[in-house]
Amino acid sequence: MTTPPTPEEIAELAPKIRADSEKLAQRKGWKLNPDTAIADSVIAGLARNKLMRGKRYCPCRLPSGNPDVDKLFICPCRDAENDIETEGHCHCFLYMK
């Protein structure tokens, strides 16, 4: 693991992650959480994980260090589609129906 990124580094990457997340949501028929505090927090977590670990791992899951297991939790994680369909939102509350 590397040194945690600075708030400035996270803030610099967050708009790109938001734009990518919005495109994905639109393509899937989802939307981002309209509660911007929640969406911003999750996006900041994704940015932090991208900067620290090289991938946009869901911030609500702890990577194990095993790439084969951890790839299941790259946002949107393997459970997102089912969670959104059955619960109306993904586990992190970033994506919604």
mmCIF file of C-alpha atoms in Angstrom:
data_model
loop_
_atom_site.group_PDB
_atom_site.id
_atom_site.type_symbol
_atom_site.label_atom_id
_atom_site.label_comp_id
_atom_site.label_asym_id
_atom_site.label_seq_id
_atom_site.Cartn_x
_atom_site.Cartn_y
_atom_site.Cartn_z
ATOM 1 C CA MET A 1 0.000 0.000 0.000
ATOM 2 C CA THR A 2 1.213 3.489 -0.737
ATOM 3 C CA THR A 3 0.929 6.714 1.185
ATOM 4 C CA PRO A 4 -2.672 7.935 1.332
ATOM 5 C CA PRO A 5 -3.405 10.594 -1.268
ATOM 6 C CA THR A 6 -3.888 14.186 -0.250
ATOM 7 C CA PRO A 7 -7.345 15.773 -0.289
ATOM 8 C CA GLU A 8 -6.147 17.842 -3.257
ATOM 9 C CA GLU A 9 -5.208 14.715 -5.227
ATOM 10 C CA ILE A 10 -8.601 13.172 -4.488
ATOM 11 C CA ALA A 11 -10.394 16.400 -5.463
ATOM 12 C CA GLU A 12 -8.458 16.508 -8.734
ATOM 13 C CA LEU A 13 -9.487 12.971 -9.743
ATOM 14 C CA ALA A 14 -13.074 13.067 -8.437
ATOM 15 C CA PRO A 15 -14.619 14.974 -11.400
ATOM 16 C CA LYS A 16 -13.335 12.363 -13.869
ATOM 17 C CA ILE A 17 -14.710 9.538 -11.741
ATOM 18 C CA ARG A 18 -18.039 11.367 -11.435
ATOM 19 C CA ALA A 19 -18.218 11.841 -15.212
ATOM 20 C CA ASP A 20 -17.352 8.189 -15.844
ATOM 21 C CA SER A 21 -19.904 7.080 -13.241
ATOM 22 C CA GLU A 22 -22.614 9.267 -14.777
ATOM 23 C CA LYS A 23 -21.922 7.804 -18.245
ATOM 24 C CA LEU A 24 -22.096 4.272 -16.892
ATOM 25 C CA ALA A 25 -25.295 5.003 -14.980
ATOM 26 C CA GLN A 26 -26.921 6.457 -18.084
ATOM 27 C CA ARG A 27 -25.884 3.468 -20.186
ATOM 28 C CA LYS A 28 -27.309 1.031 -17.605
ATOM 29 C CA GLY A 29 -30.535 2.974 -17.016
ATOM 30 C CA TRP A 30 -29.434 3.965 -13.509
ATOM 31 C CA LYS A 31 -28.762 7.338 -11.933
ATOM 32 C CA LEU A 32 -26.292 8.622 -9.382
ATOM 33 C CA ASN A 33 -27.594 9.175 -5.889
ATOM 34 C CA PRO A 34 -29.303 12.597 -5.869
ATOM 35 C CA ASP A 35 -28.022 13.124 -2.318
ATOM 36 C CA THR A 36 -24.799 14.829 -3.355
ATOM 37 C CA ALA A 37 -23.180 14.376 0.057
ATOM 38 C CA ILE A 38 -23.466 10.599 -0.296
ATOM 39 C CA ALA A 39 -22.472 10.550 -3.964
ATOM 40 C CA ASP A 40 -19.508 12.864 -3.327
ATOM 41 C CA SER A 41 -18.336 10.712 -0.424
ATOM 42 C CA VAL A 42 -18.443 7.504 -2.466
ATOM 43 C CA ILE A 43 -16.740 9.195 -5.418
ATOM 44 C CA ALA A 44 -13.992 10.485 -3.115
ATOM 45 C CA GLY A 45 -13.537 6.927 -1.828
ATOM 46 C CA LEU A 46 -13.284 5.629 -5.376
ATOM 47 C CA ALA A 47 -10.701 8.313 -6.170
ATOM 48 C CA ARG A 48 -8.723 7.442 -3.053
ATOM 49 C CA ASN A 49 -8.708 3.748 -3.963
ATOM 50 C CA LYS A 50 -7.710 4.506 -7.545
ATOM 51 C CA LEU A 51 -4.798 6.628 -6.354
ATOM 52 C CA MET A 52 -3.698 4.184 -3.637
ATOM 53 C CA ARG A 53 -4.439 0.826 -5.204
ATOM 54 C CA GLY A 54 -4.600 1.525 -8.936
ATOM 55 C CA LYS A 55 -8.254 0.484 -9.305
ATOM 56 C CA ARG A 56 -11.608 2.011 -8.461
ATOM 57 C CA TYR A 57 -12.444 -0.460 -5.709
ATOM 58 C CA CYS A 58 -15.752 0.116 -3.959
ATOM 59 C CA PRO A 59 -14.969 2.214 -0.892
ATOM 60 C CA CYS A 60 -17.448 0.233 1.184
ATOM 61 C CA ARG A 61 -15.413 -2.955 0.810
ATOM 62 C CA LEU A 62 -11.886 -3.648 2.029
ATOM 63 C CA PRO A 63 -9.604 -5.044 -0.681
ATOM 64 C CA SER A 64 -8.055 -8.332 0.408
ATOM 65 C CA GLY A 65 -4.857 -7.968 -1.582
ATOM 66 C CA ASN A 66 -5.825 -10.959 -3.739
ATOM 67 C CA PRO A 67 -6.314 -9.548 -7.272
ATOM 68 C CA ASP A 68 -8.677 -12.365 -8.282
ATOM 69 C CA VAL A 69 -10.997 -11.634 -5.361
ATOM 70 C CA ASP A 70 -10.598 -7.858 -5.388
ATOM 71 C CA LYS A 71 -11.507 -7.501 -9.070
ATOM 72 C CA LEU A 72 -15.062 -8.432 -8.073
ATOM 73 C CA PHE A 73 -15.265 -5.177 -6.140
ATOM 74 C CA ILE A 74 -14.157 -2.735 -8.817
ATOM 75 C CA CYS A 75 -16.975 -0.228 -9.102
ATOM 76 C CA PRO A 76 -19.612 -1.076 -10.113
ATOM 77 C CA CYS A 77 -19.003 -4.283 -8.194
ATOM 78 C CA ARG A 78 -20.313 -7.703 -9.122
ATOM 79 C CA ASP A 79 -23.325 -7.242 -6.843
ATOM 80 C CA ALA A 80 -24.359 -3.797 -8.074
ATOM 81 C CA GLU A 81 -26.712 -4.815 -10.850
ATOM 82 C CA ASN A 82 -28.638 -7.267 -8.671
ATOM 83 C CA ASP A 83 -28.687 -4.890 -5.686
ATOM 84 C CA ILE A 84 -30.009 -2.043 -7.819
ATOM 85 C CA GLU A 85 -32.696 -4.271 -9.302
ATOM 86 C CA THR A 86 -33.828 -5.747 -5.981
ATOM 87 C CA GLU A 87 -33.111 -2.936 -3.502
ATOM 88 C CA GLY A 88 -33.185 0.129 -5.740
ATOM 89 C CA HIS A 89 -29.534 1.024 -5.052
ATOM 90 C CA CYS A 90 -26.084 -0.507 -4.922
ATOM 91 C CA HIS A 91 -24.408 -1.347 -1.612
ATOM 92 C CA CYS A 92 -22.502 1.973 -1.550
ATOM 93 C CA PHE A 93 -25.606 4.004 -2.492
ATOM 94 C CA LEU A 94 -23.802 5.545 -5.480
ATOM 95 C CA TYR A 95 -25.994 4.014 -8.170
ATOM 96 C CA MET A 96 -29.773 3.982 -7.980
ATOM 97 C CA LYS A 97 -32.675 2.755 -10.055
#
